[in-house]
């Protein structure tokens, strides 16, 4: 049936995109659970339409230009990124780490924009990247300030990614309360070993969260400065909130602590 074919084709696209590298036909088949002949037929159609492309001289497939164009159009549908980019630029300049702007998308967080810091040798985030809510600083902020947090929590799959990942509802609720109390969240190698992140909310006048701003970098460089960097990230969140409301941004000002 046509719906099944569409679902399978999209599953192939997601599998290739999330792999981070080109995949062979057999790998696509194994990861999607599709028979090799089915996977081959669907990949051929996706290749003809430009959604995947075959790596020259190999039997491996990667995401094609049409998929990139579709994904880019999604991100361009948000004016939030360009509007808040000055805040990200100052945050990256001050901390010398990558500054990120992230929104919630269902039960995940998606990166809308980032500005690379001066001492960044390796990128830990990508625009368009989707990450879990329970084990990332941006995700925990988006959960902590969400008006529907009680309804969302039972639907989260608390997958363990590292030894530091929160995997129980009770522990996650305690963590979210701590995030609200201090005004920012910390990811202490909870999603990826060796990587730490901090994030703060971007709020409307009535306290509704629209996004999270944060920084990411090597844990050995970020965690020893977590207190100082957390305050700086919180100030950036407050500045982004003011900018969103139409006032003049002042990234260095503390302002009112989000509640």
Short mmCIF file of C-alpha atoms in Angstrom, two decimals, residues 81-212:
data_model
loop_
_atom_site.label_atom_id
_atom_site.label_comp_id
_atom_site.label_asym_id
_atom_site.label_seq_id
_atom_site.Cartn_x
_atom_site.Cartn_y
_atom_site.Cartn_z
CA UNK A 81 17.01 32.27 14.75
CA UNK A 82 17.97 35.46 12.91
CA UNK A 83 16.15 37.57 15.50
CA UNK A 84 18.14 36.18 18.43
CA UNK A 85 21.47 35.69 16.65
CA UNK A 86 23.04 38.81 18.26
CA UNK A 87 22.55 37.20 21.66
CA UNK A 88 24.18 33.99 20.48
CA UNK A 89 27.09 35.92 18.97
CA UNK A 90 27.81 37.73 22.24
CA UNK A 91 27.43 34.55 24.28
CA UNK A 92 29.90 32.74 22.01
CA UNK A 93 32.32 35.67 22.15
CA UNK A 94 32.17 35.89 25.94
CA UNK A 95 32.45 32.16 26.69
CA UNK A 96 34.53 31.19 23.64
CA UNK A 97 32.30 28.10 23.34
CA UNK A 98 29.61 27.29 20.78
CA UNK A 99 26.35 29.10 21.56
CA UNK A 100 23.11 27.37 20.59
CA UNK A 101 19.45 28.25 20.05
CA UNK A 102 17.05 25.33 20.43
CA UNK A 103 13.29 24.78 20.39
CA UNK A 104 11.15 21.87 21.49
CA UNK A 105 9.70 19.76 18.72
CA UNK A 106 7.32 17.18 20.16
CA UNK A 107 9.28 14.92 22.49
CA UNK A 108 12.65 16.13 21.21
CA UNK A 109 14.65 19.35 20.97
CA UNK A 110 15.87 20.69 17.63
CA UNK A 111 18.78 23.08 17.05
CA UNK A 112 17.71 26.20 15.12
CA UNK A 113 20.97 28.14 15.10
CA UNK A 114 24.45 28.25 16.57
CA UNK A 115 27.48 30.52 16.66
CA UNK A 116 30.90 28.90 16.97
CA UNK A 117 33.20 30.09 19.75
CA UNK A 118 36.81 31.10 19.32
CA UNK A 119 38.33 28.10 21.10
CA UNK A 120 36.10 25.47 19.50
CA UNK A 121 38.11 22.83 17.65
CA UNK A 122 35.27 20.34 17.27
CA UNK A 123 31.54 20.94 16.82
CA UNK A 124 29.28 19.10 19.25
CA UNK A 125 26.00 20.39 17.78
CA UNK A 126 24.57 20.89 14.30
CA UNK A 127 21.74 23.08 13.05
CA UNK A 128 18.77 20.81 12.45
CA UNK A 129 20.05 18.19 14.88
CA UNK A 130 17.41 16.56 17.08
CA UNK A 131 18.30 15.53 20.64
CA UNK A 132 16.43 14.00 23.60
CA UNK A 133 14.83 16.20 26.24
CA UNK A 134 15.79 14.27 29.38
CA UNK A 135 19.59 14.24 29.05
CA UNK A 136 20.56 17.52 27.39
CA UNK A 137 20.77 20.94 29.01
CA UNK A 138 18.57 22.54 26.35
CA UNK A 139 16.08 19.69 26.61
CA UNK A 140 15.86 19.91 30.39
CA UNK A 141 15.24 23.66 30.19
CA UNK A 142 12.51 23.18 27.60
CA UNK A 143 10.90 20.60 29.88
CA UNK A 144 11.36 22.48 33.15
CA UNK A 145 9.53 25.59 31.94
CA UNK A 146 6.95 23.82 29.74
CA UNK A 147 3.33 24.44 30.71
CA UNK A 148 2.49 20.84 29.77
CA UNK A 149 5.44 19.23 31.53
CA UNK A 150 3.20 16.94 33.64
CA UNK A 151 1.52 15.63 30.51
CA UNK A 152 4.81 15.18 28.64
CA UNK A 153 6.87 13.33 31.27
CA UNK A 154 4.97 10.01 31.11
CA UNK A 155 5.59 9.82 27.36
CA UNK A 156 9.37 10.28 27.51
CA UNK A 157 11.62 7.30 26.94
CA UNK A 158 14.49 7.83 29.37
CA UNK A 159 17.15 6.17 27.27
CA UNK A 160 20.57 5.76 28.86
CA UNK A 161 23.36 7.25 26.74
CA UNK A 162 26.15 7.43 29.33
CA UNK A 163 26.71 6.49 32.95
CA UNK A 164 25.50 9.98 33.90
CA UNK A 165 22.14 9.85 32.11
CA UNK A 166 19.02 10.34 34.22
CA UNK A 167 16.86 7.27 33.65
CA UNK A 168 14.09 7.44 36.29
CA UNK A 169 11.05 9.77 36.35
CA UNK A 170 11.67 10.71 40.00
CA UNK A 171 15.27 11.74 39.34
CA UNK A 172 14.21 13.72 36.27
CA UNK A 173 11.54 15.59 38.25
CA UNK A 174 14.12 16.50 40.90
CA UNK A 175 16.47 17.70 38.18
CA UNK A 176 13.79 19.87 36.57
CA UNK A 177 12.98 21.45 39.94
CA UNK A 178 16.67 22.29 40.35
CA UNK A 179 16.72 23.82 36.86
CA UNK A 180 13.81 26.10 37.73
CA UNK A 181 15.41 27.05 41.06
CA UNK A 182 18.72 28.22 39.57
CA UNK A 183 17.43 29.42 36.18
CA UNK A 184 19.64 27.21 34.00
CA UNK A 185 20.34 23.55 33.28
CA UNK A 186 23.58 21.59 33.13
CA UNK A 187 24.33 18.51 31.05
CA UNK A 188 27.21 16.75 32.79
CA UNK A 189 28.17 14.25 30.09
CA UNK A 190 24.60 12.90 30.21
CA UNK A 191 24.09 12.64 26.44
CA UNK A 192 27.65 12.26 25.19
CA UNK A 193 30.79 11.32 27.10
CA UNK A 194 33.28 14.16 27.23
CA UNK A 195 30.71 16.83 26.34
CA UNK A 196 29.04 19.28 28.74
CA UNK A 197 26.36 21.88 28.06
CA UNK A 198 24.50 24.63 29.88
CA UNK A 199 21.22 26.22 28.85
CA UNK A 200 18.65 28.78 29.99
CA UNK A 201 15.08 29.59 28.93
CA UNK A 202 13.83 32.26 26.54
CA UNK A 203 10.49 33.38 27.97
CA UNK A 204 7.55 35.54 26.94
CA UNK A 205 6.10 38.20 29.23
CA UNK A 206 3.68 35.70 30.74
CA UNK A 207 6.44 33.16 31.41
CA UNK A 208 5.80 30.83 28.49
CA UNK A 209 8.96 29.23 27.12
CA UNK A 210 9.64 29.60 23.39
CA UNK A 211 13.25 28.43 23.17
CA UNK A 212 16.44 27.66 25.04
#
